[in-house]
PDB file of C-alpha atoms in Angstrom:
ATOM      1  CA  ALA A   1       8.082   6.913  12.259  1.00  0.00           C
ATOM      2  CA  ALA A   2       9.464   6.671  15.685  1.00  0.00           C
ATOM      3  CA  GLY A   3       7.527   4.603  18.002  1.00  0.00           C
ATOM      4  CA  VAL A   4       7.030   3.090  21.706  1.00  0.00           C
ATOM      5  CA  ILE A   5      10.170   0.821  22.128  1.00  0.00           C
ATOM      6  CA  GLN A   6       9.535  -1.398  24.611  1.00  0.00           C
ATOM      7  CA  SER A   7      12.457  -3.641  26.370  1.00  0.00           C
ATOM      8  CA  PRO A   8      12.972  -6.515  26.081  1.00  0.00           C
ATOM      9  CA  ARG A   9      10.777  -8.088  24.003  1.00  0.00           C
ATOM     10  CA  HIS A  10      10.515 -11.434  26.313  1.00  0.00           C
ATOM     11  CA  LEU A  11      11.410 -12.444  29.492  1.00  0.00           C
ATOM     12  CA  ILE A  12      11.453 -15.535  31.517  1.00  0.00           C
ATOM     13  CA  LYS A  13      11.836 -15.348  35.285  1.00  0.00           C
ATOM     14  CA  GLU A  14      11.803 -17.712  38.090  1.00  0.00           C
ATOM     15  CA  LYS A  15       9.615 -17.412  41.009  1.00  0.00           C
ATOM     16  CA  ARG A  16      10.320 -14.644  43.775  1.00  0.00           C
ATOM     17  CA  GLU A  17      12.921 -13.126  41.312  1.00  0.00           C
ATOM     18  CA  THR A  18      12.691  -9.095  40.389  1.00  0.00           C
ATOM     19  CA  ALA A  19      12.526  -8.562  36.607  1.00  0.00           C
ATOM     20  CA  THR A  20      12.710  -4.578  35.206  1.00  0.00           C
ATOM     21  CA  LEU A  21      10.623  -4.048  32.171  1.00  0.00           C
ATOM     22  CA  LYS A  22      11.777  -0.669  30.018  1.00  0.00           C
ATOM     23  CA  CYS A  23       9.619   1.954  28.200  1.00  0.00           C
ATOM     24  CA  TYR A  24      10.997   4.669  25.449  1.00  0.00           C
ATOM     25  CA  PRO A  25       8.103   6.685  24.741  1.00  0.00           C
ATOM     26  CA  ILE A  26       7.454   8.483  20.929  1.00  0.00           C
ATOM     27  CA  PRO A  27      10.056  11.571  20.920  1.00  0.00           C
ATOM     28  CA  ARG A  28       8.134  14.397  22.709  1.00  0.00           C
ATOM     29  CA  HIS A  29       5.289  12.519  24.107  1.00  0.00           C
ATOM     30  CA  ASP A  30       5.027  13.244  28.001  1.00  0.00           C
ATOM     31  CA  THR A  31       2.833  11.082  29.213  1.00  0.00           C
ATOM     32  CA  VAL A  32       3.666   6.841  29.741  1.00  0.00           C
ATOM     33  CA  TYR A  33       0.646   4.283  30.768  1.00  0.00           C
ATOM     34  CA  TRP A  34       1.465   0.831  31.463  1.00  0.00           C
ATOM     35  CA  TYR A  35      -0.916  -1.896  31.347  1.00  0.00           C
ATOM     36  CA  GLN A  36      -0.713  -5.973  32.164  1.00  0.00           C
ATOM     37  CA  GLN A  37      -2.667  -8.250  29.751  1.00  0.00           C
ATOM     38  CA  GLY A  38      -3.133 -11.895  30.669  1.00  0.00           C
ATOM     39  CA  PRO A  39      -3.843 -14.635  28.466  1.00  0.00           C
ATOM     40  CA  GLY A  40      -7.350 -13.979  27.241  1.00  0.00           C
ATOM     41  CA  GLN A  41      -7.909 -10.999  29.018  1.00  0.00           C
ATOM     42  CA  ASP A  42      -8.338  -7.199  27.801  1.00  0.00           C
ATOM     43  CA  PRO A  43      -5.565  -4.990  29.209  1.00  0.00           C
ATOM     44  CA  GLN A  44      -5.372  -3.437  32.471  1.00  0.00           C
ATOM     45  CA  PHE A  45      -4.208  -0.574  33.683  1.00  0.00           C
ATOM     46  CA  LEU A  46      -1.331  -0.504  35.835  1.00  0.00           C
ATOM     47  CA  ILE A  47       0.086   3.040  36.584  1.00  0.00           C
ATOM     48  CA  SER A  48       0.709   5.878  34.535  1.00  0.00           C
ATOM     49  CA  PHE A  49       3.492   8.977  34.633  1.00  0.00           C
ATOM     50  CA  TYR A  50       3.120  12.762  33.225  1.00  0.00           C
ATOM     51  CA  GLU A  51       6.145  15.233  33.201  1.00  0.00           C
ATOM     52  CA  LYS A  52       7.774  12.466  35.126  1.00  0.00           C
ATOM     53  CA  MET A  53       5.006  12.135  38.475  1.00  0.00           C
ATOM     54  CA  GLN A  54       2.887   9.705  38.742  1.00  0.00           C
ATOM     55  CA  SER A  55      -0.418  10.782  37.679  1.00  0.00           C
ATOM     56  CA  ASP A  56      -2.789   7.515  37.794  1.00  0.00           C
ATOM     57  CA  LYS A  57      -2.655   4.125  39.383  1.00  0.00           C
ATOM     58  CA  GLY A  58      -4.960   1.159  38.895  1.00  0.00           C
ATOM     59  CA  SER A  59      -4.710  -2.207  39.574  1.00  0.00           C
ATOM     60  CA  ILE A  60      -0.665  -2.580  40.427  1.00  0.00           C
ATOM     61  CA  PRO A  61       0.340  -4.751  43.282  1.00  0.00           C
ATOM     62  CA  ASP A  62       2.336  -3.402  45.659  1.00  0.00           C
ATOM     63  CA  ARG A  63       5.571  -5.595  44.731  1.00  0.00           C
ATOM     64  CA  PHE A  64       5.924  -3.352  41.800  1.00  0.00           C
ATOM     65  CA  SER A  65       6.991  -0.323  41.284  1.00  0.00           C
ATOM     66  CA  ALA A  66       7.596   2.193  38.473  1.00  0.00           C
ATOM     67  CA  GLN A  67       8.962   5.623  37.411  1.00  0.00           C
ATOM     68  CA  GLN A  68       9.477   7.730  34.769  1.00  0.00           C
ATOM     69  CA  PHE A  69      12.907   9.258  34.143  1.00  0.00           C
ATOM     70  CA  SER A  70      14.045  12.787  33.141  1.00  0.00           C
ATOM     71  CA  ASP A  71      14.136  11.631  29.218  1.00  0.00           C
ATOM     72  CA  TYR A  72      10.792  10.503  29.729  1.00  0.00           C
ATOM     73  CA  HIS A  73      11.462   6.864  29.596  1.00  0.00           C
ATOM     74  CA  SER A  74      10.014   4.568  32.195  1.00  0.00           C
ATOM     75  CA  GLU A  75      10.714   1.572  33.971  1.00  0.00           C
ATOM     76  CA  LEU A  76       8.315  -0.914  35.897  1.00  0.00           C
ATOM     77  CA  ASN A  77      10.094  -2.884  38.614  1.00  0.00           C
ATOM     78  CA  MET A  78       8.973  -5.843  39.512  1.00  0.00           C
ATOM     79  CA  SER A  79       9.883  -7.940  42.568  1.00  0.00           C
ATOM     80  CA  SER A  80       9.026 -11.325  44.445  1.00  0.00           C
ATOM     81  CA  LEU A  81       7.518 -12.303  41.153  1.00  0.00           C
ATOM     82  CA  GLU A  82       4.169 -15.104  40.937  1.00  0.00           C
ATOM     83  CA  LEU A  83       3.119 -17.490  38.604  1.00  0.00           C
ATOM     84  CA  GLY A  84       0.249 -15.008  38.033  1.00  0.00           C
ATOM     85  CA  ASP A  85       2.641 -12.413  37.439  1.00  0.00           C
ATOM     86  CA  SER A  86       3.232 -13.960  33.612  1.00  0.00           C
ATOM     87  CA  ALA A  87       1.610 -11.820  30.880  1.00  0.00           C
ATOM     88  CA  LEU A  88       2.363  -9.242  28.477  1.00  0.00           C
ATOM     89  CA  TYR A  89       3.513  -6.071  29.382  1.00  0.00           C
ATOM     90  CA  PHE A  90       2.546  -2.913  27.445  1.00  0.00           C
ATOM     91  CA  CYS A  91       3.809   0.503  27.602  1.00  0.00           C
ATOM     92  CA  ALA A  92       1.835   3.275  25.395  1.00  0.00           C
ATOM     93  CA  SER A  93       3.167   6.927  25.209  1.00  0.00           C
ATOM     94  CA  SER A  94       1.116  10.026  24.919  1.00  0.00           C
ATOM     95  CA  PHE A  95       1.601  13.693  24.567  1.00  0.00           C
ATOM     96  CA  ARG A  96      -0.697  15.678  27.407  1.00  0.00           C
ATOM     97  CA  THR A  97      -4.585  14.932  27.610  1.00  0.00           C
ATOM     98  CA  TYR A  98      -7.189  14.268  24.881  1.00  0.00           C
ATOM     99  CA  SER A  99      -4.879  12.262  22.485  1.00  0.00           C
ATOM    100  CA  GLU A 100      -4.187   8.860  21.215  1.00  0.00           C
ATOM    101  CA  ALA A 101      -2.162   6.823  23.289  1.00  0.00           C
ATOM    102  CA  PHE A 102       0.121   4.515  21.034  1.00  0.00           C
ATOM    103  CA  PHE A 103       1.533   1.337  22.584  1.00  0.00           C
ATOM    104  CA  GLY A 104       4.899  -0.427  22.020  1.00  0.00           C
ATOM    105  CA  GLN A 105       4.967  -4.492  21.027  1.00  0.00           C
ATOM    106  CA  GLY A 106       5.041  -5.353  24.839  1.00  0.00           C
ATOM    107  CA  THR A 107       7.075  -7.594  27.040  1.00  0.00           C
ATOM    108  CA  ARG A 108       5.811 -10.825  27.438  1.00  0.00           C
ATOM    109  CA  LEU A 109       6.989 -12.056  30.817  1.00  0.00           C
ATOM    110  CA  THR A 110       6.749 -15.264  31.697  1.00  0.00           C
ATOM    111  CA  VAL A 111       7.215 -16.509  35.585  1.00  0.00           C
ATOM    112  CA  VAL A 112       8.509 -20.168  35.865  1.00  0.00           C
TER     113      VAL A 112
ATOM    114  CA  ASP B   1     -17.898  -3.797  37.340  1.00  0.00           C
ATOM    115  CA  GLN B   2     -16.871  -3.866  33.500  1.00  0.00           C
ATOM    116  CA  GLN B   3     -17.395   0.330  32.561  1.00  0.00           C
ATOM    117  CA  VAL B   4     -16.130  -0.506  28.769  1.00  0.00           C
ATOM    118  CA  LYS B   5     -18.065  -3.343  27.442  1.00  0.00           C
ATOM    119  CA  GLN B   6     -17.492  -5.228  23.578  1.00  0.00           C
ATOM    120  CA  ASN B   7     -20.246  -7.958  24.353  1.00  0.00           C
ATOM    121  CA  SER B   8     -19.675  -9.870  20.885  1.00  0.00           C
ATOM    122  CA  PRO B   9     -16.205 -11.703  21.800  1.00  0.00           C
ATOM    123  CA  SER B  10     -16.097 -12.881  18.021  1.00  0.00           C
ATOM    124  CA  LEU B  11     -17.632 -12.235  14.936  1.00  0.00           C
ATOM    125  CA  SER B  12     -16.916 -13.367  10.893  1.00  0.00           C
ATOM    126  CA  VAL B  13     -17.653 -11.639   7.929  1.00  0.00           C
ATOM    127  CA  GLN B  14     -17.091 -12.176   4.052  1.00  0.00           C
ATOM    128  CA  GLU B  15     -14.792 -10.241   2.620  1.00  0.00           C
ATOM    129  CA  GLY B  16     -15.730  -7.382   0.643  1.00  0.00           C
ATOM    130  CA  ARG B  17     -18.480  -7.151   3.446  1.00  0.00           C
ATOM    131  CA  ILE B  18     -19.565  -4.760   6.307  1.00  0.00           C
ATOM    132  CA  SER B  19     -18.007  -5.393   9.554  1.00  0.00           C
ATOM    133  CA  ILE B  20     -19.330  -3.729  12.633  1.00  0.00           C
ATOM    134  CA  LEU B  21     -18.654  -3.933  15.519  1.00  0.00           C
ATOM    135  CA  ASN B  22     -20.111  -2.725  18.765  1.00  0.00           C
ATOM    136  CA  CYS B  23     -19.645  -0.743  22.391  1.00  0.00           C
ATOM    137  CA  ASP B  24     -21.079   0.258  25.379  1.00  0.00           C
ATOM    138  CA  TYR B  25     -20.022   2.277  27.789  1.00  0.00           C
ATOM    139  CA  THR B  26     -21.455   2.501  31.394  1.00  0.00           C
ATOM    140  CA  ASN B  27     -19.315   5.971  32.520  1.00  0.00           C
ATOM    141  CA  SER B  28     -21.216   9.091  31.564  1.00  0.00           C
ATOM    142  CA  MET B  29     -17.774  11.110  32.679  1.00  0.00           C
ATOM    143  CA  PHE B  30     -15.962   8.925  29.075  1.00  0.00           C
ATOM    144  CA  ASP B  31     -16.032  11.850  26.253  1.00  0.00           C
ATOM    145  CA  TYR B  32     -13.352   9.938  23.958  1.00  0.00           C
ATOM    146  CA  PHE B  33     -13.456   7.054  22.622  1.00  0.00           C
ATOM    147  CA  LEU B  34     -10.536   4.729  20.656  1.00  0.00           C
ATOM    148  CA  TRP B  35     -10.443   1.402  18.348  1.00  0.00           C
ATOM    149  CA  TYR B  36      -7.494  -0.341  18.841  1.00  0.00           C
ATOM    150  CA  LYS B  37      -6.445  -3.027  16.387  1.00  0.00           C
ATOM    151  CA  LYS B  38      -4.488  -6.110  17.847  1.00  0.00           C
ATOM    152  CA  TYR B  39      -2.077  -8.783  16.295  1.00  0.00           C
ATOM    153  CA  PRO B  40      -1.101 -11.987  18.068  1.00  0.00           C
ATOM    154  CA  ALA B  41       1.709 -10.644  20.153  1.00  0.00           C
ATOM    155  CA  GLU B  42       1.976  -7.481  18.880  1.00  0.00           C
ATOM    156  CA  GLY B  43       1.039  -4.103  20.546  1.00  0.00           C
ATOM    157  CA  PRO B  44      -2.667  -2.698  19.953  1.00  0.00           C
ATOM    158  CA  THR B  45      -1.897   0.058  16.971  1.00  0.00           C
ATOM    159  CA  PHE B  46      -4.139   2.650  16.876  1.00  0.00           C
ATOM    160  CA  LEU B  47      -7.403   2.896  14.445  1.00  0.00           C
ATOM    161  CA  ILE B  48      -9.112   5.660  14.803  1.00  0.00           C
ATOM    162  CA  SER B  49     -10.811   7.899  17.514  1.00  0.00           C
ATOM    163  CA  ILE B  50     -13.964   9.875  18.487  1.00  0.00           C
ATOM    164  CA  SER B  51     -14.763  13.158  21.019  1.00  0.00           C
ATOM    165  CA  SER B  52     -18.558  13.468  22.416  1.00  0.00           C
ATOM    166  CA  ILE B  53     -18.685  16.469  20.415  1.00  0.00           C
ATOM    167  CA  LYS B  54     -19.193  14.387  17.253  1.00  0.00           C
ATOM    168  CA  ASP B  55     -21.456  11.468  16.033  1.00  0.00           C
ATOM    169  CA  LYS B  56     -19.264   9.855  13.333  1.00  0.00           C
ATOM    170  CA  ASN B  57     -15.844   9.931  12.221  1.00  0.00           C
ATOM    171  CA  GLU B  58     -14.253   8.645   9.040  1.00  0.00           C
ATOM    172  CA  ASP B  59     -11.180   7.509   8.254  1.00  0.00           C
ATOM    173  CA  GLY B  60     -10.846   5.648   4.803  1.00  0.00           C
ATOM    174  CA  ARG B  61     -12.641   2.316   5.317  1.00  0.00           C
ATOM    175  CA  PHE B  62     -13.040   2.834   8.534  1.00  0.00           C
ATOM    176  CA  THR B  63     -16.130   4.804  10.412  1.00  0.00           C
ATOM    177  CA  VAL B  64     -16.520   5.337  13.859  1.00  0.00           C
ATOM    178  CA  PHE B  65     -20.320   6.373  15.241  1.00  0.00           C
ATOM    179  CA  LEU B  66     -21.127   7.310  18.847  1.00  0.00           C
ATOM    180  CA  ASN B  67     -24.300   7.561  20.136  1.00  0.00           C
ATOM    181  CA  LYS B  68     -24.256   9.545  23.269  1.00  0.00           C
ATOM    182  CA  SER B  69     -27.628   8.758  24.474  1.00  0.00           C
ATOM    183  CA  ALA B  70     -27.596   5.087  24.069  1.00  0.00           C
ATOM    184  CA  LYS B  71     -23.867   5.016  25.562  1.00  0.00           C
ATOM    185  CA  HIS B  72     -23.019   2.717  22.624  1.00  0.00           C
ATOM    186  CA  LEU B  73     -20.619   3.553  19.682  1.00  0.00           C
ATOM    187  CA  SER B  74     -19.346   1.380  16.742  1.00  0.00           C
ATOM    188  CA  LEU B  75     -16.927   0.539  14.581  1.00  0.00           C
ATOM    189  CA  HIS B  76     -17.874  -0.241  10.961  1.00  0.00           C
ATOM    190  CA  ILE B  77     -15.091  -1.631   8.252  1.00  0.00           C
ATOM    191  CA  VAL B  78     -16.293  -1.239   4.889  1.00  0.00           C
ATOM    192  CA  PRO B  79     -15.541  -3.254   2.355  1.00  0.00           C
ATOM    193  CA  SER B  80     -13.519  -5.869   4.862  1.00  0.00           C
ATOM    194  CA  GLN B  81     -10.628  -7.182   3.780  1.00  0.00           C
ATOM    195  CA  PRO B  82      -8.515 -10.533   5.133  1.00  0.00           C
ATOM    196  CA  GLY B  83      -5.559  -8.420   6.644  1.00  0.00           C
ATOM    197  CA  ASP B  84      -8.443  -6.583   9.127  1.00  0.00           C
ATOM    198  CA  SER B  85      -8.911 -10.322  10.570  1.00  0.00           C
ATOM    199  CA  ALA B  86      -7.369  -9.321  14.399  1.00  0.00           C
ATOM    200  CA  VAL B  87      -8.919  -8.479  18.035  1.00  0.00           C
ATOM    201  CA  TYR B  88     -10.346  -5.426  17.957  1.00  0.00           C
ATOM    202  CA  PHE B  89     -10.637  -3.199  21.310  1.00  0.00           C
ATOM    203  CA  CYS B  90     -12.931   0.008  22.263  1.00  0.00           C
ATOM    204  CA  ALA B  91     -11.577   2.003  24.593  1.00  0.00           C
ATOM    205  CA  ALA B  92     -12.907   5.010  26.473  1.00  0.00           C
ATOM    206  CA  SER B  93     -11.175   7.964  28.455  1.00  0.00           C
ATOM    207  CA  PRO B  94     -12.415  11.241  30.017  1.00  0.00           C
ATOM    208  CA  SER B  95     -10.817  13.899  27.876  1.00  0.00           C
ATOM    209  CA  SER B  96      -9.676  16.002  31.025  1.00  0.00           C
ATOM    210  CA  GLY B  97      -6.540  14.898  33.144  1.00  0.00           C
ATOM    211  CA  ASN B  98      -4.014  12.124  32.202  1.00  0.00           C
ATOM    212  CA  THR B  99      -6.957   9.455  32.832  1.00  0.00           C
ATOM    213  CA  PRO B 100      -5.565   6.516  31.664  1.00  0.00           C
ATOM    214  CA  LEU B 101      -7.939   4.627  28.722  1.00  0.00           C
ATOM    215  CA  VAL B 102     -10.733   1.752  30.184  1.00  0.00           C
ATOM    216  CA  PHE B 103     -10.278  -1.249  27.508  1.00  0.00           C
ATOM    217  CA  GLY B 104     -13.225  -3.527  26.551  1.00  0.00           C
ATOM    218  CA  LYS B 105     -12.250  -7.019  26.716  1.00  0.00           C
ATOM    219  CA  GLY B 106     -11.981  -7.060  22.756  1.00  0.00           C
ATOM    220  CA  THR B 107     -13.861  -8.566  19.959  1.00  0.00           C
ATOM    221  CA  ARG B 108     -11.955 -11.018  17.565  1.00  0.00           C
ATOM    222  CA  LEU B 109     -12.900 -10.170  13.647  1.00  0.00           C
ATOM    223  CA  SER B 110     -12.325 -13.119  11.140  1.00  0.00           C
ATOM    224  CA  VAL B 111     -12.644 -11.481   7.516  1.00  0.00           C
ATOM    225  CA  ILE B 112     -12.787 -15.010   5.560  1.00  0.00           C
ATOM    226  CA  ALA B 113     -11.999 -14.497   1.441  1.00  0.00           C
TER     227      ALA B 113
END
């Protein structure tokens, strides 16, 4: 069965650079969530989209932005990267409400 | 303030025995609860969920119990197998709206052969 696809799987960037993470949800899923998991931390919610509109916002820094496109894939854009942005970034998708969110494999971002 | 709490960071269980992972929550708006299993460097994998209209949900070796009055849920794995060794996250959400999941900090389960 198709799963949530995230790309790239690994990314190394220097401080102050920009990174773009992509997420392709499960077909027919209309909701995408982005989570950040630092070392030894629980996943922290960043932002979500439902039907291409931002539906909820968590602890996402102003340096980050995201959008959901017409094909429901989503991109997380991260600018002026800082060392503390090094983390695993997970995308999850679901269909409507009251359903479990399925996660992608994650993108490991390392800022050096 | 942690809305979903998993107070045991780790748990070791012998193969064949029961594993019980606990989770407490504080937000009374939560009425949908999920357990995820996570291996290193992989995304969380959905295991089992329960809504507040039930107090028990079973799927094979996995059973989740919900005690709404105590704001407590638990995941039982029986019998435990070495392949169950992973980090288990409890997550919660209100059922209405596209609200994101709130995760606990996870419990690392080690099943010893």
